[in-house]
Structures are given as structure tokens and as C-alpha cells.
Coordinates of C-alpha atoms and ligand atoms in Angstrom, one line a residue:
M29 CA 0.0 0.0 0.0
T30 CA 1.4 3.4 -0.9
C31 CA -0.3 6.7 -0.8
S32 CA 1.7 9.4 -2.8
I33 CA 1.1 13.1 -3.3
L34 CA 2.7 14.9 -6.2
V35 CA 3.1 18.7 -5.8
G36 CA 4.5 21.5 -7.9
G37 CA 7.7 22.9 -6.5
A38 CA 7.6 26.5 -7.7
W39 CA 5.1 28.6 -9.7
G40 CA 3.3 25.8 -11.5
D41 CA 4.1 24.3 -14.9
E42 CA 7.0 22.3 -13.5
G43 CA 6.1 19.4 -15.9
K44 CA 3.8 17.8 -13.4
G45 CA 1.8 16.4 -16.2
K46 CA 4.7 14.3 -17.6
C47 CA 5.8 13.2 -14.2
I48 CA 2.3 12.0 -13.1
T49 CA 1.8 10.2 -16.4
Y50 CA 5.1 8.5 -16.1
L51 CA 4.5 7.4 -12.5
C52 CA 1.0 6.3 -13.0
D53 CA 1.8 4.3 -16.2
N54 CA 4.8 2.8 -14.5
D55 CA 3.4 2.2 -10.8
K56 CA -0.3 1.5 -11.9
P57 CA -2.1 2.9 -8.7
D58 CA -5.8 1.7 -8.1
I59 CA -7.0 5.4 -7.6
I60 CA -5.7 8.5 -9.2
A61 CA -7.3 11.6 -7.4
R62 CA -7.0 15.2 -8.4
A63 CA -6.4 17.8 -5.7
G64 CA -5.6 21.5 -6.0
V65 CA -7.4 24.6 -7.0
G66 CA -9.4 23.8 -10.1
P67 CA -9.5 24.4 -14.0
N68 CA -7.1 27.2 -13.5
A69 CA -4.4 24.4 -14.0
G70 CA -3.1 23.2 -17.3
H71 CA -1.2 20.0 -17.4
S72 CA 0.6 18.8 -20.6
V73 CA 0.6 15.0 -21.3
E74 CA 2.4 13.4 -24.2
F75 CA 1.3 9.8 -24.5
N76 CA 1.8 7.4 -27.6
G77 CA 2.7 10.4 -29.9
E78 CA -0.4 12.3 -28.9
K79 CA -0.6 15.6 -26.8
Y80 CA -3.2 16.4 -24.3
G81 CA -3.8 19.6 -22.3
L82 CA -5.8 18.9 -19.2
R83 CA -7.4 21.2 -16.7
L84 CA -9.5 19.0 -14.4
T85 CA -9.0 15.2 -15.5
P86 CA -6.2 13.6 -13.6
S87 CA -3.1 13.4 -15.6
G88 CA -2.7 9.8 -14.8
F89 CA -5.7 8.8 -17.1
V90 CA -3.3 6.9 -19.5
H91 CA -3.4 4.2 -16.9
T92 CA -6.8 2.8 -17.9
D93 CA -7.4 0.5 -15.0
A94 CA -7.3 3.2 -12.4
K95 CA -10.4 5.0 -11.1
L96 CA -10.1 8.7 -11.6
M97 CA -11.4 11.1 -8.8
I98 CA -11.8 14.8 -8.1
G99 CA -11.5 15.6 -4.4
A100 CA -14.0 17.8 -2.5
G101 CA -11.5 20.6 -2.3
V102 CA -11.2 21.1 -6.1
L103 CA -13.5 23.5 -7.9
V104 CA -15.2 21.8 -10.9
N105 CA -16.4 23.6 -14.0
P106 CA -18.7 21.0 -15.5
D107 CA -18.3 22.3 -19.1
V108 CA -14.5 21.9 -18.8
L109 CA -14.9 18.4 -17.5
F110 CA -17.4 17.3 -20.2
N111 CA -15.2 18.7 -22.8
E112 CA -12.3 16.6 -21.5
F113 CA -14.5 13.4 -21.4
E114 CA -15.0 14.1 -25.2
N115 CA -11.4 14.7 -26.0
L116 CA -10.3 11.6 -24.0
K117 CA -13.0 9.2 -25.2
K118 CA -10.6 6.5 -26.1
Y119 CA -9.3 6.2 -22.6
N120 CA -12.8 5.6 -21.1
V121 CA -12.4 8.7 -18.7
K122 CA -16.0 9.4 -18.5
E123 CA -16.7 5.9 -17.3
R124 CA -14.1 6.0 -14.7
M125 CA -14.7 9.5 -13.3
C126 CA -15.8 10.1 -9.7
V127 CA -16.6 13.6 -8.5
D128 CA -17.0 14.3 -4.8
P129 CA -20.5 15.6 -3.8
R130 CA -18.8 18.4 -1.9
C131 CA -16.8 19.9 -4.8
A132 CA -17.8 23.5 -5.4
I133 CA -19.1 24.5 -8.8
I134 CA -17.6 27.3 -11.1
N135 CA -20.4 29.1 -13.1
E136 CA -20.4 31.9 -15.8
D137 CA -20.7 34.6 -13.3
H138 CA -17.4 33.5 -11.6
M139 CA -15.6 33.5 -14.9
S140 CA -16.9 36.9 -15.9
R141 CA -16.0 38.3 -12.4
D142 CA -12.5 36.9 -12.7
K143 CA -12.0 38.4 -16.3
S144 CA -13.5 41.8 -15.6
S145 CA -11.8 42.3 -12.2
E146 CA -9.1 45.0 -12.5
H147 CA -7.5 43.5 -9.4
L148 CA -7.6 39.9 -10.4
A149 CA -7.1 40.1 -14.3
K150 CA -4.6 43.0 -14.3
K151 CA -2.8 43.3 -10.9
I152 CA -2.6 39.5 -10.1
G153 CA -2.8 38.3 -13.7
S154 CA -5.2 35.4 -12.9
T155 CA -6.1 32.7 -15.4
G156 CA -9.6 34.1 -15.9
S157 CA -11.0 30.5 -15.1
G158 CA -13.3 31.8 -12.3
C159 CA -11.3 30.0 -9.5
G160 CA -10.7 33.2 -7.4
P161 CA -14.4 34.4 -7.3
A162 CA -15.6 30.8 -6.8
N163 CA -13.4 30.2 -3.8
S164 CA -14.4 33.5 -2.5
D165 CA -18.1 32.5 -2.7
R166 CA -17.2 29.2 -1.1
V167 CA -15.7 31.0 2.0
L168 CA -18.9 33.2 2.1
R169 CA -20.9 29.8 2.0
T170 CA -23.0 30.8 -0.9
I171 CA -21.6 28.5 -3.7
E172 CA -23.3 25.6 -5.3
L173 CA -21.9 22.2 -4.6
A174 CA -21.6 19.2 -7.0
K175 CA -24.4 17.1 -5.2
D176 CA -26.9 19.7 -6.4
V177 CA -25.8 19.7 -10.1
P178 CA -28.2 17.2 -12.0
E179 CA -25.5 16.7 -14.9
L180 CA -23.1 15.4 -12.4
E181 CA -25.3 13.1 -10.7
E182 CA -23.9 9.8 -12.3
Y183 CA -20.3 10.8 -11.2
I184 CA -21.0 11.6 -7.7
T185 CA -18.9 9.4 -5.3
D186 CA -17.5 10.0 -1.7
V187 CA -13.9 10.4 -2.9
S188 CA -12.7 10.5 0.7
L189 CA -14.2 7.3 1.6
A190 CA -13.2 5.6 -1.6
C191 CA -9.5 6.8 -1.0
N192 CA -9.5 5.7 2.6
E193 CA -11.0 2.2 1.8
A194 CA -8.5 1.7 -0.9
I195 CA -5.6 2.5 1.6
D196 CA -7.1 0.2 4.2
N197 CA -7.5 -2.6 1.6
G198 CA -3.8 -2.3 0.7
E199 CA -4.3 -0.5 -2.6
D200 CA -2.3 2.3 -4.0
V201 CA -3.6 5.9 -4.2
F202 CA -1.9 8.6 -6.1
I203 CA -2.9 12.2 -5.4
E204 CA -2.2 14.9 -8.0
G205 CA -1.7 18.4 -6.8
S206 CA -1.9 21.3 -9.2
Q207 CA -0.4 24.8 -9.3
G208 CA 2.9 25.1 -7.3
F209 CA 4.4 25.9 -4.0
A210 CA 5.1 29.6 -4.7
L211 CA 1.5 30.2 -5.8
S212 CA 0.2 29.2 -2.3
L213 CA -2.1 31.6 -0.8
Y214 CA -0.3 31.1 2.7
Y215 CA 3.4 30.5 1.6
G216 CA 3.6 32.1 -1.8
S217 CA 4.5 35.7 -2.8
Y218 CA 1.1 37.2 -1.6
P219 CA -0.9 38.9 -3.1
F220 CA 0.5 37.5 -6.4
V221 CA -0.7 33.9 -5.7
T222 CA -3.7 31.6 -6.3
S223 CA -6.9 31.4 -4.2
K224 CA -5.8 28.5 -2.0
D225 CA -3.0 26.9 -0.3
T226 CA -1.1 24.6 -2.7
T227 CA 1.2 22.5 -0.5
A228 CA 1.0 18.8 0.2
S229 CA -1.1 19.0 3.4
T230 CA -3.9 20.8 1.7
F231 CA -3.8 18.5 -1.2
A232 CA -4.3 15.5 1.3
A233 CA -7.2 17.4 2.8
D234 CA -8.6 18.3 -0.8
V235 CA -9.3 14.5 -1.4
G236 CA -10.0 13.7 2.4
V237 CA -6.9 11.7 3.2
G238 CA -5.4 12.3 6.7
P239 CA -1.5 13.1 7.1
T240 CA -0.9 9.8 8.9
K241 CA -1.9 7.9 5.6
V242 CA 0.6 9.6 3.2
D243 CA 3.8 7.7 2.5
E244 CA 5.5 9.7 -0.3
V245 CA 5.5 13.4 -1.3
I246 CA 7.1 14.0 -4.6
D247 CA 8.1 17.6 -5.2
V248 CA 8.4 18.5 -8.9
F249 CA 10.9 21.1 -10.2
K250 CA 12.0 22.3 -13.7
A251 CA 15.7 22.7 -14.1
Y252 CA 15.0 26.3 -14.6
I253 CA 11.9 28.3 -13.4
S254 CA 8.8 29.7 -15.1
R255 CA 6.2 32.0 -14.0
V256 CA 3.0 33.3 -15.6
G257 CA 1.2 36.4 -14.3
E258 CA 2.6 39.2 -12.1
G259 CA 4.6 39.1 -8.9
P260 CA 8.2 39.0 -7.7
F261 CA 10.6 36.5 -9.4
P262 CA 14.1 36.8 -7.9
T263 CA 15.9 34.7 -10.3
E264 CA 14.2 36.0 -13.6
M265 CA 16.3 36.4 -16.7
T266 CA 15.5 38.8 -19.7
Q267 CA 13.4 37.6 -22.5
E268 CA 16.4 37.8 -24.7
E269 CA 18.4 35.6 -22.4
A270 CA 15.7 33.1 -22.3
E271 CA 15.3 33.1 -26.0
S272 CA 19.1 32.6 -26.6
K273 CA 18.9 29.5 -24.3
G274 CA 15.9 28.2 -26.0
L275 CA 13.7 28.5 -22.9
E276 CA 10.7 30.2 -24.5
E277 CA 7.4 28.9 -23.0
Y278 CA 3.6 29.8 -23.4
G279 CA 0.8 28.7 -21.0
V280 CA -1.6 25.9 -21.6
V281 CA -4.8 27.7 -20.3
T282 CA -4.1 31.3 -21.2
G283 CA -1.5 31.0 -24.1
R284 CA 0.3 33.8 -22.1
R285 CA 4.2 34.0 -22.5
R286 CA 5.8 32.7 -19.4
R287 CA 8.5 34.5 -17.5
I288 CA 11.8 32.5 -17.3
G289 CA 14.4 32.3 -14.6
Y290 CA 17.3 30.4 -13.2
F291 CA 16.8 27.5 -10.7
D292 CA 16.2 29.0 -7.3
M293 CA 17.8 26.9 -4.6
E294 CA 16.4 29.0 -1.6
L295 CA 12.9 28.4 -3.0
A296 CA 13.6 24.8 -3.6
K297 CA 14.7 24.4 0.1
E298 CA 11.5 26.1 1.4
S299 CA 9.2 24.1 -1.0
C300 CA 10.7 20.8 0.2
R301 CA 10.5 21.8 3.8
I302 CA 6.9 23.0 3.8
N303 CA 5.6 20.2 1.6
G304 CA 7.5 17.5 3.6
A305 CA 9.0 16.3 0.4
T306 CA 10.4 12.7 0.4
Q307 CA 11.5 12.7 -3.3
I308 CA 12.3 15.3 -6.0
A309 CA 11.3 15.0 -9.7
L310 CA 13.6 17.2 -11.9
T311 CA 12.2 17.9 -15.4
C312 CA 13.3 19.5 -18.6
V313 CA 16.9 18.8 -17.7
D314 CA 17.6 18.4 -21.5
K315 CA 16.7 22.0 -22.0
L316 CA 19.6 23.2 -19.8
F317 CA 22.1 20.6 -20.5
D318 CA 22.9 18.4 -23.5
C319 CA 21.1 15.2 -22.5
A320 CA 18.0 14.9 -24.7
R321 CA 16.3 11.4 -24.2
V322 CA 19.1 10.0 -21.9
Q323 CA 17.7 7.2 -19.9
N324 CA 20.7 6.2 -17.6
Y325 CA 22.2 8.4 -14.8
D326 CA 25.8 7.3 -15.8
D327 CA 25.2 8.8 -19.4
L328 CA 24.7 12.3 -17.9
S329 CA 27.7 14.8 -18.1
A330 CA 29.5 15.6 -15.0
E331 CA 28.2 19.1 -15.2
T332 CA 24.5 17.8 -15.2
K333 CA 25.3 15.3 -12.3
A334 CA 26.8 18.1 -10.2
F335 CA 23.7 20.3 -10.8
I336 CA 21.5 17.5 -9.6
E337 CA 23.6 16.5 -6.7
D338 CA 23.8 20.1 -5.5
I339 CA 20.0 20.1 -5.3
Q340 CA 19.9 16.9 -3.4
T341 CA 22.5 18.2 -0.9
E342 CA 21.0 21.4 -0.4
T343 CA 17.5 20.3 0.1
G344 CA 18.4 17.0 1.7
V345 CA 15.9 15.4 -0.5
P346 CA 16.8 12.6 -3.1
V347 CA 16.3 13.3 -6.8
T348 CA 14.6 10.2 -7.7
I349 CA 13.1 11.1 -11.1
I350 CA 15.1 13.0 -13.8
S351 CA 13.1 13.9 -17.0
T352 CA 15.1 14.3 -20.3
G353 CA 12.3 14.8 -22.7
P354 CA 8.5 15.0 -23.0
D355 CA 8.0 11.3 -23.8
L356 CA 7.5 8.8 -20.9
K357 CA 10.6 6.9 -22.0
D358 CA 12.6 10.0 -21.6
T359 CA 13.0 9.4 -17.8
I360 CA 15.8 8.3 -15.5
D361 CA 14.1 6.6 -12.5
L362 CA 16.3 6.2 -9.6
R363 CA 13.7 5.1 -7.0
K364 CA 15.2 1.5 -6.7
E365 CA 18.7 2.9 -6.0
L366 CA 17.8 5.8 -3.7
L367 CA 14.8 4.9 -1.7
Ligands
LIG408 P1 2.3 21.3 -14.9 O1 1.4 22.5 -14.9 O2 3.3 21.2 -13.8 O3 1.5 20.1 -15.0 O4 3.3 21.3 -16.0 P2 2.8 21.1 -17.4 O5 2.6 19.6 -17.7 O6 1.7 22.0 -17.6 O7 4.0 21.7 -18.2 P3 3.9 22.7 -19.3 O8 2.6 23.2 -19.7 O9 4.9 23.7 -19.0 O10 4.4 21.7 -20.5 C1 5.7 21.4 -20.5 C2 5.9 20.9 -21.8 O11 7.2 20.3 -21.7 C3 4.9 19.9 -22.3 O12 4.8 19.9 -23.7 C4 5.6 18.6 -21.8 O13 5.4 17.4 -22.7 C5 7.1 18.9 -22.0 N1 7.9 18.3 -21.1 C6 7.7 17.8 -19.9 N2 8.8 17.4 -19.2 C7 9.9 17.4 -20.1 C8 11.2 17.3 -20.1 O14 11.8 16.7 -19.3 N3 12.0 17.8 -21.2 C9 11.3 18.3 -22.3 N4 12.1 18.8 -23.3 N5 10.1 18.6 -22.3 C10 9.3 18.2 -21.3
LIG409 P1 -5.7 32.3 -10.4 O1 -5.4 31.0 -9.8 O2 -6.4 32.1 -11.8 O3 -6.6 33.1 -9.6 O4 -4.4 33.0 -10.8 C1 -3.6 33.5 -9.9 C2 -2.1 33.4 -10.1 O5 -1.8 32.0 -10.1 C3 -1.8 33.9 -11.5 O6 -0.4 34.4 -11.5 C4 -1.8 32.7 -12.5 O7 -1.0 32.8 -13.6 C5 -1.2 31.7 -11.4 N1 -1.7 30.3 -11.7 C6 -2.8 29.7 -11.3 N2 -2.9 28.5 -11.7 C7 -1.7 28.2 -12.4 C8 -1.0 27.0 -12.9 O8 -1.6 25.9 -13.0 N3 0.1 27.3 -13.5 C9 0.8 28.4 -13.5 N4 0.3 29.5 -12.9 C10 -0.9 29.5 -12.5
LIG410 MG1 0.7 23.9 -16.2

């Protein structure tokens, strides 16, 4: 029995989509449960030569024997979810999806308030997905819940009960966080943050699993850092520098150009500490060093190994997964050696 939580180490877009897909395809958990804020997330998955951009469906959907769940803490936009059912038809996502009755529902009003708010859209640079206004209504206790939406009736399942029963029966549960540590309402660069805490403890609460049941916390970092939206970014580089290094990126949800910076060790240390990380997954190492598609640690250059070992030493957390490309095969998995 293993209950794992995967979290974003920085400002989101660390490559969680690829890591989750690799881990679920490899480890075949019985339940894959989505935690985090809601459809403000955009996870990229490349599987069997096809690309998917996901906002609510767990990125582990490629493991077709798993039940897919959305925990009570996550905001649901039914239109986004139904659209993903359509796009992911061949993976039977609709048939496997369970939505907790206590999920709060995003409506048109939340989206238009998000997009038309000078504060949210301009100052903070929100995604416009309605998450901020929806979480605000949730706190005011005026929001509609999934149990009261007729179109969701067939998916309604007590996700917390299902996850805890699975853990008690010796099954594996994989909890997918979204966003990233530095976007946390509590620990991020307030006010330039999202509308909820985004650390491992909250992700456990999102699906209704208590802290004593969690075995592994996998903190995902990119070999460099990206940030969309406004707010401080201590290791930011200029656009020209990012372009010259081939590190240009655009957002999955909003299409906005991402700001790019160097790996931030102080942020990594804090992220590992507050998340209680037991493992680090490091992605896009091939974009910083010449190691595209390398699958063996020994084949990495001395410079690349030094970069990885420095992260390990400074954070005190083993770097168990090293991603060297978008495909699942482009992964160095050191879990057998290091854990
Ligand atoms: P999360 O929001 O953290 O889930 O990240 P994401 O999956 O949304 O990442 P993003 O939208 O930034 O997409 C990253 C892109 O890089 C996707 O097209 C991935 O397939 C790809 N990718 C992921 N890992 C690697 C890697 O190790 N190397 C390279 N070259 N590309 C990667
Ligand atoms: P909101 O979550 O839409 O309110 O946006 C608040 C801030 O969080 C903005 O800077 C967004 O760009 C950022 N943000 C929210 N979700 C994500 C994500 O999944 N990846 C990257 N940035 C995000
Ligand atoms: Mg993303």
C-alpha cells in the first residue's frame, strides 16, 4: 500500500503532467485523485505520440485500469470536465470518473467576475478561469456544490471514503496536486498567488486523506523556473536571455508567454521543507544541459550530475526522477537505487 502526493515545487508548470503520467503508467495505482485549486491548472501530457492539455482530469488517465477522482477541495467547472470526456474518449475517462459531492461549482458569473476584475485580471494576472471568485463564494458559503448539479449525478462518489477504503485494503492511491508551492495563498508571494494553499497538506485534505496515511510526497521542479502572471521572481532572466537559451514557453490555459528564470535553490529548500518532500522529480533537464532522451544516470555529463547532486545536498531530499524529454521513455528513474 502506498499513498503518494505529487506537488509543484515553484510557480506551476514544472512538468507535473509528464511526471504524473510516467509514475501512473509505471506504478499502476488503483486510484488517481485530483487535488488542487481547479481548472486554472493546465497539465501537458504526451502519450503514444499524442498531446493532451488537461485542466481537471487527472493526468494519470493513461493508466486505464485506475479509477479517476476529483476531491472535495477542487473547484469543478462541468463544461471543462465534459469537454475533456469528449477529448479523452478512447481512454474511457467518463466511465471511470468520480466527483466528490462536496466539490464547489464554477459558473459563468465566476468567470466573468474573474476576467472583468481589474484587481484579479490585471494586478494579479489571474487565469480568468473563475477560480478566485468561486473560492471567495465558497468561503462566504454561498456557492453551489456538485451534489446539487443534476448533470453530475452519475459521477457523484464519496472520494474521501473511496480513497481511505482503498488505502485500508492495501491498494495504491496517487494524489495529483496542481499549481505550485510559490502560488500558495499562505506560503507564496502574496498577493501574487492563487486562491488557496497549494502545499501537500492541503492536497491531502482536498481528497480527504489524513496526514498519517501519506507515504510519499514528490516535489516537482523544472531545471529552470517559469512564472505566468505578475509578482516577484528573484531569479528571473531577460526575455532575450531566455530566447538565446531556447527556454521560451507559453501557458496551456491562457496562451500567455511565461517569464523564465534560473533554478532557485532557496525556493527549492523552502518548498521541500513545507511540503515535507520525500522525493524530488526534476524535469526539462535536457533544456539546460545536452542530455535529450538520456535514460541512464551514468550517461549524464559531469556538469549535469553536479547540478542534480547540488539540489540533493542543499534540500536533503533525493532526486529520484530525472526527466530528459516529453516522452515517458525520456525518464531516469532512480527510485530503486535511492529509496
Ligand atoms: P504542470 O502545470 O506542472 O503540469 O506542467 P505542465 O505539464 O503544464 O507543463 P507545461 O505546460 O509547462 O508543459 C511542459 C511541456 O514540456 C509539455 O509539452 C511537456 O510534454 C514537455 N515536457 C515535460 N517534461 C519535459 C522534459 O523533461 N523535457 C522536455 N524537453 N520537455 C518536457
Ligand atoms: P488564479 O489561480 O487564476 O486566480 O491566478 C492567480 C495566479 O496564479 C496567476 O499569476 C496565475 O497565472 C497563477 N496560476 C494559477 N494556476 C496556475 C497554474 O496551474 N500554472 C501556473 N500559474 C498558475
Ligand atoms: Mg501547467
